Amino acid sequence: MKDIIFLQPVFKQMLWGGTRLRTEYGYDIPGGHTGEAWVVSAHSHGDCAIKEGPGAGKTLSWLWKNRPELFGSDGAGQFPLLVKIIDASDDLSIQVHPDDAYARTHENGSMGKTECWYVLDCDPDATIVIGHNAKTRDELRQMVTEKRWGDLIRILPIKKGDFFQIEPGTVHAIRRGTLILETQQNSDITYRLYDYDRLQDGKPRELHIGKSLDVIRCPHRDVPVGGEQTEGDGFSRRCLISCPCYCVEKWDIRTSACLSQDYPFLIVDVLEGEGTADGHPIRKGDHFILPNGYGSCTLSGTLSLITSHVQA
């Protein structure tokens, strides 16, 4: 049996960040505006360290390159997924991401960015931006040029447990009072369409109007999410999304469950509770990878989990 790979988060200070990553998860955050914890990442902008066991202190990108068999890989390219927890104490910018083809051409060969959001918690009146109201590209361009943001953006109410798939080209924004688990392609490419005319260090943050207009899908169409739910003796399991980039599932474990690791690798994010994974203590805020060929992993306790993997 191979070892479970436990990871240390990397934290990001943001204009809109807060302190819930400390109060909710006990993370040792760097300051009062900590907006993101990159909890499973091999990206150069935030590379998680291995917490314990063989490889302790090495980074996930080092493991990907030097022990590719752990991920069912030949070590070429880059680790394909990135998982974050986002604490939005204030509104994030209105933004959009490119697809793989556009990013390869315009962003030095980067991956594009498909992502999905699981709402961990939110204020009672919290809302989110997903999509826009323009019916044609000409109308989209006109609304942006005239800065008719109130007419353009589509605002939805949200609650804890909601889930959204954000395809490339989707106008979107996480808004204040929201805590999100984001599973995405391993990319850090974001185009800001609008930032509420905020200043950072006395200057407006950079906008990317031209690139945004290039990639925004028009008209907007929501992506159906949610799939089959399985009830087991001691657990329930529900598919949230299965797309070419990843498959994401939600597990609620009442007593115990067996995770069958049949994928190149399996990411496990502990959202609530505490218990064990093959005897290793796990609790809310832990994130780990079951490597290729691990076999079955027995989870015991009262736990809420998100798992993700690439398509085999």
PDB file of C-alpha atoms in Angstrom:
ATOM      1  CA  MET A   1       0.000   0.000   0.000  1.00  0.00           C
ATOM      2  CA  LYS A   2       1.220   3.496  -0.798  1.00  0.00           C
ATOM      3  CA  ASP A   3       1.193   6.381   1.684  1.00  0.00           C
ATOM      4  CA  ILE A   4      -1.553   8.998   1.909  1.00  0.00           C
ATOM      5  CA  ILE A   5      -0.182  12.393   0.808  1.00  0.00           C
ATOM      6  CA  PHE A   6      -1.188  15.074   3.340  1.00  0.00           C
ATOM      7  CA  LEU A   7      -0.650  18.704   2.250  1.00  0.00           C
ATOM      8  CA  GLN A   8       0.024  22.088   3.867  1.00  0.00           C
ATOM      9  CA  PRO A   9      -2.044  25.040   2.560  1.00  0.00           C
ATOM     10  CA  VAL A  10      -0.505  28.101   0.893  1.00  0.00           C
ATOM     11  CA  PHE A  11      -2.221  31.384   1.826  1.00  0.00           C
ATOM     12  CA  LYS A  12      -2.946  34.462  -0.287  1.00  0.00           C
ATOM     13  CA  GLN A  13      -3.576  37.964   1.037  1.00  0.00           C
ATOM     14  CA  MET A  14      -6.341  39.671  -0.963  1.00  0.00           C
ATOM     15  CA  LEU A  15      -8.030  43.058  -0.993  1.00  0.00           C
ATOM     16  CA  TRP A  16     -11.333  41.305  -0.270  1.00  0.00           C
ATOM     17  CA  GLY A  17     -10.076  38.630   2.180  1.00  0.00           C
ATOM     18  CA  GLY A  18     -10.845  38.153   5.864  1.00  0.00           C
ATOM     19  CA  THR A  19     -10.075  35.913   8.850  1.00  0.00           C
ATOM     20  CA  ARG A  20     -12.466  32.973   8.498  1.00  0.00           C
ATOM     21  CA  LEU A  21      -9.703  30.643   7.320  1.00  0.00           C
ATOM     22  CA  ARG A  22      -8.361  30.942  10.865  1.00  0.00           C
ATOM     23  CA  THR A  23     -11.662  30.933  12.766  1.00  0.00           C
ATOM     24  CA  GLU A  24     -13.230  28.105  10.733  1.00  0.00           C
ATOM     25  CA  TYR A  25     -10.226  25.842  10.163  1.00  0.00           C
ATOM     26  CA  GLY A  26      -7.577  26.911  12.653  1.00  0.00           C
ATOM     27  CA  TYR A  27      -5.139  27.760   9.865  1.00  0.00           C
ATOM     28  CA  ASP A  28      -2.167  29.947  10.757  1.00  0.00           C
ATOM     29  CA  ILE A  29      -3.026  32.695   8.278  1.00  0.00           C
ATOM     30  CA  PRO A  30      -0.626  35.562   7.516  1.00  0.00           C
ATOM     31  CA  GLY A  31      -3.007  38.471   8.195  1.00  0.00           C
ATOM     32  CA  GLY A  32      -6.503  39.901   8.421  1.00  0.00           C
ATOM     33  CA  HIS A  33      -7.098  39.983   4.665  1.00  0.00           C
ATOM     34  CA  THR A  34      -6.394  36.339   3.852  1.00  0.00           C
ATOM     35  CA  GLY A  35      -8.651  35.542   0.931  1.00  0.00           C
ATOM     36  CA  GLU A  36      -7.453  32.150  -0.264  1.00  0.00           C
ATOM     37  CA  ALA A  37      -5.957  28.926   1.027  1.00  0.00           C
ATOM     38  CA  TRP A  38      -4.520  26.887  -1.846  1.00  0.00           C
ATOM     39  CA  VAL A  39      -5.018  23.522  -0.185  1.00  0.00           C
ATOM     40  CA  VAL A  40      -4.065  21.191  -3.063  1.00  0.00           C
ATOM     41  CA  SER A  41      -1.763  22.975  -5.484  1.00  0.00           C
ATOM     42  CA  ALA A  42       1.367  22.354  -7.523  1.00  0.00           C
ATOM     43  CA  HIS A  43       1.165  25.743  -9.273  1.00  0.00           C
ATOM     44  CA  SER A  44       4.254  27.952  -9.310  1.00  0.00           C
ATOM     45  CA  HIS A  45       2.224  30.750  -7.667  1.00  0.00           C
ATOM     46  CA  GLY A  46       1.462  28.506  -4.680  1.00  0.00           C
ATOM     47  CA  ASP A  47       3.038  25.069  -4.306  1.00  0.00           C
ATOM     48  CA  CYS A  48       1.814  23.003  -1.340  1.00  0.00           C
ATOM     49  CA  ALA A  49       4.361  21.235   0.845  1.00  0.00           C
ATOM     50  CA  ILE A  50       3.965  17.604   1.873  1.00  0.00           C
ATOM     51  CA  LYS A  51       3.034  17.599   5.565  1.00  0.00           C
ATOM     52  CA  GLU A  52       4.367  14.240   6.776  1.00  0.00           C
ATOM     53  CA  GLY A  53       5.728  10.832   5.806  1.00  0.00           C
ATOM     54  CA  PRO A  54       7.965  10.105   2.792  1.00  0.00           C
ATOM     55  CA  GLY A  55       8.598  13.334   0.921  1.00  0.00           C
ATOM     56  CA  ALA A  56       7.799  15.540   3.932  1.00  0.00           C
ATOM     57  CA  GLY A  57       8.870  19.116   3.200  1.00  0.00           C
ATOM     58  CA  LYS A  58       9.000  18.541  -0.546  1.00  0.00           C
ATOM     59  CA  THR A  59       6.393  20.241  -2.705  1.00  0.00           C
ATOM     60  CA  LEU A  60       3.555  18.693  -4.672  1.00  0.00           C
ATOM     61  CA  SER A  61       5.161  19.832  -7.939  1.00  0.00           C
ATOM     62  CA  TRP A  62       8.413  18.085  -6.890  1.00  0.00           C
ATOM     63  CA  LEU A  63       6.467  14.900  -6.207  1.00  0.00           C
ATOM     64  CA  TRP A  64       4.693  15.169  -9.576  1.00  0.00           C
ATOM     65  CA  LYS A  65       8.003  15.464 -11.429  1.00  0.00           C
ATOM     66  CA  ASN A  66      10.063  13.003  -9.392  1.00  0.00           C
ATOM     67  CA  ARG A  67       7.467  10.388  -8.419  1.00  0.00           C
ATOM     68  CA  PRO A  68       5.029  10.527 -11.365  1.00  0.00           C
ATOM     69  CA  GLU A  69       3.905   6.945 -10.778  1.00  0.00           C
ATOM     70  CA  LEU A  70       2.051   8.216  -7.688  1.00  0.00           C
ATOM     71  CA  PHE A  71      -0.300  10.077 -10.028  1.00  0.00           C
ATOM     72  CA  GLY A  72      -0.532   7.605 -12.883  1.00  0.00           C
ATOM     73  CA  SER A  73       1.584  10.013 -14.914  1.00  0.00           C
ATOM     74  CA  ASP A  74       4.841  10.134 -16.838  1.00  0.00           C
ATOM     75  CA  GLY A  75       5.712  13.446 -15.117  1.00  0.00           C
ATOM     76  CA  ALA A  76       5.248  15.532 -18.260  1.00  0.00           C
ATOM     77  CA  GLY A  77       3.166  18.680 -18.161  1.00  0.00           C
ATOM     78  CA  GLN A  78       1.827  19.808 -14.813  1.00  0.00           C
ATOM     79  CA  PHE A  79      -0.391  18.510 -12.038  1.00  0.00           C
ATOM     80  CA  PRO A  80      -3.843  19.050 -13.558  1.00  0.00           C
ATOM     81  CA  LEU A  81      -6.004  20.285 -10.656  1.00  0.00           C
ATOM     82  CA  LEU A  82      -5.937  23.011  -8.005  1.00  0.00           C
ATOM     83  CA  VAL A  83      -8.212  23.222  -4.947  1.00  0.00           C
ATOM     84  CA  LYS A  84      -8.784  26.402  -2.928  1.00  0.00           C
ATOM     85  CA  ILE A  85     -10.856  27.620  -0.014  1.00  0.00           C
ATOM     86  CA  ILE A  86     -11.956  31.207  -0.648  1.00  0.00           C
ATOM     87  CA  ASP A  87     -13.017  33.591   2.147  1.00  0.00           C
ATOM     88  CA  ALA A  88     -14.847  36.531   0.581  1.00  0.00           C
ATOM     89  CA  SER A  89     -15.145  39.170   3.278  1.00  0.00           C
ATOM     90  CA  ASP A  90     -15.866  41.639   0.460  1.00  0.00           C
ATOM     91  CA  ASP A  91     -16.942  41.291  -3.181  1.00  0.00           C
ATOM     92  CA  LEU A  92     -14.482  39.812  -5.657  1.00  0.00           C
ATOM     93  CA  SER A  93     -14.110  41.486  -9.044  1.00  0.00           C
ATOM     94  CA  ILE A  94     -16.482  40.651 -11.907  1.00  0.00           C
ATOM     95  CA  GLN A  95     -14.297  38.319 -13.948  1.00  0.00           C
ATOM     96  CA  VAL A  96     -14.021  35.637 -16.606  1.00  0.00           C
ATOM     97  CA  HIS A  97     -11.532  32.892 -17.504  1.00  0.00           C
ATOM     98  CA  PRO A  98     -10.291  31.689 -20.904  1.00  0.00           C
ATOM     99  CA  ASP A  99     -10.504  28.152 -22.230  1.00  0.00           C
ATOM    100  CA  ASP A 100      -7.451  26.008 -23.008  1.00  0.00           C
ATOM    101  CA  ALA A 101      -7.197  27.097 -26.638  1.00  0.00           C
ATOM    102  CA  TYR A 102      -7.288  30.837 -25.881  1.00  0.00           C
ATOM    103  CA  ALA A 103      -4.885  30.524 -22.926  1.00  0.00           C
ATOM    104  CA  ARG A 104      -2.378  28.508 -24.954  1.00  0.00           C
ATOM    105  CA  THR A 105      -2.274  31.254 -27.579  1.00  0.00           C
ATOM    106  CA  HIS A 106      -2.518  34.371 -25.397  1.00  0.00           C
ATOM    107  CA  GLU A 107      -1.082  33.272 -22.002  1.00  0.00           C
ATOM    108  CA  ASN A 108       2.240  31.599 -22.851  1.00  0.00           C
ATOM    109  CA  GLY A 109       0.847  28.105 -23.178  1.00  0.00           C
ATOM    110  CA  SER A 110      -1.070  28.115 -19.876  1.00  0.00           C
ATOM    111  CA  MET A 111      -4.071  25.908 -19.231  1.00  0.00           C
ATOM    112  CA  GLY A 112      -7.440  27.587 -19.392  1.00  0.00           C
ATOM    113  CA  LYS A 113      -9.612  27.632 -16.295  1.00  0.00           C
ATOM    114  CA  THR A 114     -12.694  25.546 -15.757  1.00  0.00           C
ATOM    115  CA  GLU A 115     -13.762  25.678 -12.115  1.00  0.00           C
ATOM    116  CA  CYS A 116     -16.575  24.715  -9.768  1.00  0.00           C
ATOM    117  CA  TRP A 117     -17.788  26.095  -6.446  1.00  0.00           C
ATOM    118  CA  TYR A 118     -19.209  24.353  -3.396  1.00  0.00           C
ATOM    119  CA  VAL A 119     -20.716  26.855  -0.926  1.00  0.00           C
ATOM    120  CA  LEU A 120     -19.244  25.925   2.460  1.00  0.00           C
ATOM    121  CA  ASP A 121     -21.081  28.716   4.273  1.00  0.00           C
ATOM    122  CA  CYS A 122     -22.589  32.115   3.563  1.00  0.00           C
ATOM    123  CA  ASP A 123     -24.514  34.959   5.138  1.00  0.00           C
ATOM    124  CA  PRO A 124     -28.323  34.584   5.129  1.00  0.00           C
ATOM    125  CA  ASP A 125     -28.704  37.214   2.386  1.00  0.00           C
ATOM    126  CA  ALA A 126     -25.606  36.223   0.364  1.00  0.00           C
ATOM    127  CA  THR A 127     -25.623  36.399  -3.430  1.00  0.00           C
ATOM    128  CA  ILE A 128     -23.289  35.384  -6.231  1.00  0.00           C
ATOM    129  CA  VAL A 129     -22.678  36.534  -9.814  1.00  0.00           C
ATOM    130  CA  ILE A 130     -22.989  33.856 -12.480  1.00  0.00           C
ATOM    131  CA  GLY A 131     -23.675  34.874 -16.059  1.00  0.00           C
ATOM    132  CA  HIS A 132     -24.857  38.016 -17.791  1.00  0.00           C
ATOM    133  CA  ASN A 133     -28.011  39.355 -19.439  1.00  0.00           C
ATOM    134  CA  ALA A 134     -26.705  40.367 -22.873  1.00  0.00           C
ATOM    135  CA  LYS A 135     -28.441  38.528 -25.698  1.00  0.00           C
ATOM    136  CA  THR A 136     -25.877  39.256 -28.422  1.00  0.00           C
ATOM    137  CA  ARG A 137     -22.173  40.065 -28.605  1.00  0.00           C
ATOM    138  CA  ASP A 138     -23.000  43.562 -29.860  1.00  0.00           C
ATOM    139  CA  GLU A 139     -25.254  44.135 -26.846  1.00  0.00           C
ATOM    140  CA  LEU A 140     -22.540  42.743 -24.555  1.00  0.00           C
ATOM    141  CA  ARG A 141     -19.936  45.102 -25.976  1.00  0.00           C
ATOM    142  CA  GLN A 142     -22.300  48.081 -25.717  1.00  0.00           C
ATOM    143  CA  MET A 143     -23.223  47.350 -22.088  1.00  0.00           C
ATOM    144  CA  VAL A 144     -19.557  47.014 -21.142  1.00  0.00           C
ATOM    145  CA  THR A 145     -18.552  50.168 -23.040  1.00  0.00           C
ATOM    146  CA  GLU A 146     -21.354  52.119 -21.324  1.00  0.00           C
ATOM    147  CA  LYS A 147     -20.468  50.543 -17.943  1.00  0.00           C
ATOM    148  CA  ARG A 148     -24.041  49.346 -17.404  1.00  0.00           C
ATOM    149  CA  TRP A 149     -22.919  46.794 -14.870  1.00  0.00           C
ATOM    150  CA  GLY A 150     -26.260  46.664 -13.042  1.00  0.00           C
ATOM    151  CA  ASP A 151     -28.011  45.720 -16.283  1.00  0.00           C
ATOM    152  CA  LEU A 152     -25.297  43.308 -17.415  1.00  0.00           C
ATOM    153  CA  ILE A 153     -24.477  41.055 -14.492  1.00  0.00           C
ATOM    154  CA  ARG A 154     -26.767  38.264 -13.302  1.00  0.00           C
ATOM    155  CA  ILE A 155     -27.033  37.959  -9.512  1.00  0.00           C
ATOM    156  CA  LEU A 156     -28.320  34.813  -7.798  1.00  0.00           C
ATOM    157  CA  PRO A 157     -29.200  34.101  -4.143  1.00  0.00           C
ATOM    158  CA  ILE A 158     -27.185  31.293  -2.561  1.00  0.00           C
ATOM    159  CA  LYS A 159     -27.246  29.053   0.501  1.00  0.00           C
ATOM    160  CA  LYS A 160     -24.883  26.634   2.205  1.00  0.00           C
ATOM    161  CA  GLY A 161     -24.468  23.452   0.147  1.00  0.00           C
ATOM    162  CA  ASP A 162     -25.136  25.046  -3.258  1.00  0.00           C
ATOM    163  CA  PHE A 163     -22.882  23.973  -6.104  1.00  0.00           C
ATOM    164  CA  PHE A 164     -22.043  25.710  -9.406  1.00  0.00           C
ATOM    165  CA  GLN A 165     -19.973  24.794 -12.454  1.00  0.00           C
ATOM    166  CA  ILE A 166     -18.155  27.808 -13.960  1.00  0.00           C
ATOM    167  CA  GLU A 167     -17.192  27.046 -17.549  1.00  0.00           C
ATOM    168  CA  PRO A 168     -14.558  29.184 -19.329  1.00  0.00           C
ATOM    169  CA  GLY A 169     -16.230  32.272 -20.746  1.00  0.00           C
ATOM    170  CA  THR A 170     -18.693  32.573 -17.832  1.00  0.00           C
ATOM    171  CA  VAL A 171     -18.950  36.021 -16.210  1.00  0.00           C
ATOM    172  CA  HIS A 172     -18.794  35.386 -12.468  1.00  0.00           C
ATOM    173  CA  ALA A 173     -17.934  36.767  -9.042  1.00  0.00           C
ATOM    174  CA  ILE A 174     -17.982  35.467  -5.487  1.00  0.00           C
ATOM    175  CA  ARG A 175     -19.528  38.108  -3.240  1.00  0.00           C
ATOM    176  CA  ARG A 176     -19.119  39.159   0.366  1.00  0.00           C
ATOM    177  CA  GLY A 177     -20.092  36.875   3.215  1.00  0.00           C
ATOM    178  CA  THR A 178     -19.312  33.675   1.330  1.00  0.00           C
ATOM    179  CA  LEU A 179     -16.949  30.769   2.021  1.00  0.00           C
ATOM    180  CA  ILE A 180     -16.299  28.589  -1.037  1.00  0.00           C
ATOM    181  CA  LEU A 181     -14.415  25.396  -1.876  1.00  0.00           C
ATOM    182  CA  GLU A 182     -13.193  25.799  -5.453  1.00  0.00           C
ATOM    183  CA  THR A 183     -11.962  22.885  -7.558  1.00  0.00           C
ATOM    184  CA  GLN A 184     -10.380  24.011 -10.820  1.00  0.00           C
ATOM    185  CA  GLN A 185      -7.871  23.386 -13.549  1.00  0.00           C
ATOM    186  CA  ASN A 186      -4.313  24.185 -12.515  1.00  0.00           C
ATOM    187  CA  SER A 187      -4.349  27.750 -13.866  1.00  0.00           C
ATOM    188  CA  ASP A 188      -4.058  31.228 -12.376  1.00  0.00           C
ATOM    189  CA  ILE A 189      -5.411  33.154 -15.391  1.00  0.00           C
ATOM    190  CA  THR A 190      -8.185  35.622 -14.534  1.00  0.00           C
ATOM    191  CA  TYR A 191      -9.506  38.507 -16.614  1.00  0.00           C
ATOM    192  CA  ARG A 192     -11.113  41.316 -14.589  1.00  0.00           C
ATOM    193  CA  LEU A 193     -14.076  42.877 -16.328  1.00  0.00           C
ATOM    194  CA  TYR A 194     -15.093  45.244 -13.511  1.00  0.00           C
ATOM    195  CA  ASP A 195     -13.732  45.937 -10.008  1.00  0.00           C
ATOM    196  CA  TYR A 196     -16.172  48.511  -8.558  1.00  0.00           C
ATOM    197  CA  ASP A 197     -13.586  51.265  -9.142  1.00  0.00           C
ATOM    198  CA  ARG A 198     -11.692  50.103  -6.039  1.00  0.00           C
ATOM    199  CA  LEU A 199      -8.167  51.249  -5.293  1.00  0.00           C
ATOM    200  CA  GLN A 200      -5.271  49.085  -4.133  1.00  0.00           C
ATOM    201  CA  ASP A 201      -2.190  50.962  -2.906  1.00  0.00           C
ATOM    202  CA  GLY A 202      -3.861  54.116  -4.226  1.00  0.00           C
ATOM    203  CA  LYS A 203      -4.332  52.784  -7.754  1.00  0.00           C
ATOM    204  CA  PRO A 204      -7.136  50.957  -9.578  1.00  0.00           C
ATOM    205  CA  ARG A 205      -6.442  47.273 -10.144  1.00  0.00           C
ATOM    206  CA  GLU A 206      -5.758  46.289 -13.724  1.00  0.00           C
ATOM    207  CA  LEU A 207      -8.756  45.429 -15.902  1.00  0.00           C
ATOM    208  CA  HIS A 208      -8.694  43.149 -18.961  1.00  0.00           C
ATOM    209  CA  ILE A 209     -11.618  44.430 -21.023  1.00  0.00           C
ATOM    210  CA  GLY A 210     -10.335  43.324 -24.426  1.00  0.00           C
ATOM    211  CA  LYS A 211      -9.501  39.779 -23.389  1.00  0.00           C
ATOM    212  CA  SER A 212     -12.744  39.522 -21.406  1.00  0.00           C
ATOM    213  CA  LEU A 213     -14.794  40.457 -24.460  1.00  0.00           C
ATOM    214  CA  ASP A 214     -12.817  37.934 -26.495  1.00  0.00           C
ATOM    215  CA  VAL A 215     -13.727  35.007 -24.257  1.00  0.00           C
ATOM    216  CA  ILE A 216     -17.167  35.765 -22.730  1.00  0.00           C
ATOM    217  CA  ARG A 217     -19.794  33.296 -23.923  1.00  0.00           C
ATOM    218  CA  CYS A 218     -22.856  35.000 -25.315  1.00  0.00           C
ATOM    219  CA  PRO A 219     -25.644  34.417 -24.571  1.00  0.00           C
ATOM    220  CA  HIS A 220     -24.997  32.903 -21.134  1.00  0.00           C
ATOM    221  CA  ARG A 221     -26.193  29.365 -20.447  1.00  0.00           C
ATOM    222  CA  ASP A 222     -26.162  27.677 -17.052  1.00  0.00           C
ATOM    223  CA  VAL A 223     -24.452  24.300 -16.716  1.00  0.00           C
ATOM    224  CA  PRO A 224     -26.625  21.553 -15.164  1.00  0.00           C
ATOM    225  CA  VAL A 225     -25.042  20.090 -12.027  1.00  0.00           C
ATOM    226  CA  GLY A 226     -25.877  17.317  -9.603  1.00  0.00           C
ATOM    227  CA  GLY A 227     -26.257  13.686 -10.425  1.00  0.00           C
ATOM    228  CA  GLU A 228     -26.812  10.270  -8.991  1.00  0.00           C
ATOM    229  CA  GLN A 229     -26.871   9.824  -5.212  1.00  0.00           C
ATOM    230  CA  THR A 230     -25.842   6.544  -3.622  1.00  0.00           C
ATOM    231  CA  GLU A 231     -26.975   5.553  -0.135  1.00  0.00           C
ATOM    232  CA  GLY A 232     -24.745   3.107   1.686  1.00  0.00           C
ATOM    233  CA  ASP A 233     -24.655   1.569   5.127  1.00  0.00           C
ATOM    234  CA  GLY A 234     -23.216   4.499   7.047  1.00  0.00           C
ATOM    235  CA  PHE A 235     -22.749   7.053   4.251  1.00  0.00           C
ATOM    236  CA  SER A 236     -24.264   8.885   1.280  1.00  0.00           C
ATOM    237  CA  ARG A 237     -22.433   9.865  -1.898  1.00  0.00           C
ATOM    238  CA  ARG A 238     -23.548  12.312  -4.579  1.00  0.00           C
ATOM    239  CA  CYS A 239     -21.986  13.250  -7.895  1.00  0.00           C
ATOM    240  CA  LEU A 240     -21.812  17.056  -8.195  1.00  0.00           C
ATOM    241  CA  ILE A 241     -20.230  17.346 -11.650  1.00  0.00           C
ATOM    242  CA  SER A 242     -18.499  15.141 -14.173  1.00  0.00           C
ATOM    243  CA  CYS A 243     -16.834  17.035 -17.025  1.00  0.00           C
ATOM    244  CA  PRO A 244     -13.723  16.555 -19.174  1.00  0.00           C
ATOM    245  CA  CYS A 245     -11.530  18.372 -16.598  1.00  0.00           C
ATOM    246  CA  TYR A 246     -12.630  16.637 -13.389  1.00  0.00           C
ATOM    247  CA  CYS A 247     -15.231  14.656 -11.494  1.00  0.00           C
ATOM    248  CA  VAL A 248     -16.324  16.075  -8.124  1.00  0.00           C
ATOM    249  CA  GLU A 249     -18.360  14.197  -5.499  1.00  0.00           C
ATOM    250  CA  LYS A 250     -19.808  14.991  -2.072  1.00  0.00           C
ATOM    251  CA  TRP A 251     -19.614  12.370   0.691  1.00  0.00           C
ATOM    252  CA  ASP A 252     -21.483  12.487   4.000  1.00  0.00           C
ATOM    253  CA  ILE A 253     -20.197   9.788   6.311  1.00  0.00           C
ATOM    254  CA  ARG A 254     -22.262   8.891   9.374  1.00  0.00           C
ATOM    255  CA  THR A 255     -20.160   5.956  10.592  1.00  0.00           C
ATOM    256  CA  SER A 256     -17.828   4.635   7.878  1.00  0.00           C
ATOM    257  CA  ALA A 257     -17.295   4.356   4.123  1.00  0.00           C
ATOM    258  CA  CYS A 258     -14.829   2.735   1.772  1.00  0.00           C
ATOM    259  CA  LEU A 259     -13.276   4.933  -0.929  1.00  0.00           C
ATOM    260  CA  SER A 260     -12.153   2.813  -3.837  1.00  0.00           C
ATOM    261  CA  GLN A 261      -9.175   4.579  -5.427  1.00  0.00           C
ATOM    262  CA  ASP A 262      -9.583   3.565  -9.088  1.00  0.00           C
ATOM    263  CA  TYR A 263      -8.299   6.830 -10.584  1.00  0.00           C
ATOM    264  CA  PRO A 264      -4.889   8.284 -11.466  1.00  0.00           C
ATOM    265  CA  PHE A 265      -5.165   9.997  -8.052  1.00  0.00           C
ATOM    266  CA  LEU A 266      -7.983  11.058  -5.710  1.00  0.00           C
ATOM    267  CA  ILE A 267      -8.089  14.383  -3.839  1.00  0.00           C
ATOM    268  CA  VAL A 268      -9.997  14.403  -0.525  1.00  0.00           C
ATOM    269  CA  ASP A 269     -11.085  17.644   1.189  1.00  0.00           C
ATOM    270  CA  VAL A 270     -12.482  17.339   4.727  1.00  0.00           C
ATOM    271  CA  LEU A 271     -15.246  19.939   5.047  1.00  0.00           C
ATOM    272  CA  GLU A 272     -16.702  19.013   8.452  1.00  0.00           C
ATOM    273  CA  GLY A 273     -16.225  16.598  11.318  1.00  0.00           C
ATOM    274  CA  GLU A 274     -13.417  14.310  12.349  1.00  0.00           C
ATOM    275  CA  GLY A 275     -12.446  10.675  12.062  1.00  0.00           C
ATOM    276  CA  THR A 276      -9.779   8.501  10.488  1.00  0.00           C
ATOM    277  CA  ALA A 277      -8.549   7.513   7.025  1.00  0.00           C
ATOM    278  CA  ASP A 278      -7.016   4.028   7.283  1.00  0.00           C
ATOM    279  CA  GLY A 279      -6.169   4.861  10.881  1.00  0.00           C
ATOM    280  CA  HIS A 280      -4.729   8.346  10.200  1.00  0.00           C
ATOM    281  CA  PRO A 281      -6.578  11.028  12.219  1.00  0.00           C
ATOM    282  CA  ILE A 282      -8.388  13.510   9.947  1.00  0.00           C
ATOM    283  CA  ARG A 283     -10.516  16.543  10.734  1.00  0.00           C
ATOM    284  CA  LYS A 284     -12.177  19.589   9.220  1.00  0.00           C
ATOM    285  CA  GLY A 285      -9.622  21.543   7.170  1.00  0.00           C
ATOM    286  CA  ASP A 286      -7.440  18.560   6.218  1.00  0.00           C
ATOM    287  CA  HIS A 287      -6.664  17.865   2.553  1.00  0.00           C
ATOM    288  CA  PHE A 288      -4.935  14.818   1.163  1.00  0.00           C
ATOM    289  CA  ILE A 289      -4.337  12.736  -1.942  1.00  0.00           C
ATOM    290  CA  LEU A 290      -4.773   9.001  -2.328  1.00  0.00           C
ATOM    291  CA  PRO A 291      -2.117   8.119  -4.913  1.00  0.00           C
ATOM    292  CA  ASN A 292      -2.364   5.846  -7.930  1.00  0.00           C
ATOM    293  CA  GLY A 293      -2.684   2.199  -6.969  1.00  0.00           C
ATOM    294  CA  TYR A 294      -3.547   2.969  -3.339  1.00  0.00           C
ATOM    295  CA  GLY A 295      -6.506   0.627  -3.306  1.00  0.00           C
ATOM    296  CA  SER A 296      -9.426   0.982  -0.912  1.00  0.00           C
ATOM    297  CA  CYS A 297      -9.339   3.555   1.897  1.00  0.00           C
ATOM    298  CA  THR A 298     -11.588   3.117   4.927  1.00  0.00           C
ATOM    299  CA  LEU A 299     -12.929   6.369   6.359  1.00  0.00           C
ATOM    300  CA  SER A 300     -14.462   6.227   9.827  1.00  0.00           C
ATOM    301  CA  GLY A 301     -16.165   8.917  11.897  1.00  0.00           C
ATOM    302  CA  THR A 302     -18.673  11.661  11.231  1.00  0.00           C
ATOM    303  CA  LEU A 303     -17.347  13.471   8.180  1.00  0.00           C
ATOM    304  CA  SER A 304     -18.392  15.659   5.271  1.00  0.00           C
ATOM    305  CA  LEU A 305     -16.010  15.405   2.303  1.00  0.00           C
ATOM    306  CA  ILE A 306     -15.494  16.577  -1.249  1.00  0.00           C
ATOM    307  CA  THR A 307     -13.483  14.273  -3.501  1.00  0.00           C
ATOM    308  CA  SER A 308     -12.137  15.136  -6.954  1.00  0.00           C
ATOM    309  CA  HIS A 309     -10.198  13.369  -9.661  1.00  0.00           C
ATOM    310  CA  VAL A 310      -9.364  13.710 -13.318  1.00  0.00           C
ATOM    311  CA  GLN A 311     -11.114  11.443 -15.761  1.00  0.00           C
ATOM    312  CA  ALA A 312      -9.184   8.181 -16.156  1.00  0.00           C
TER     313      ALA A 312
END
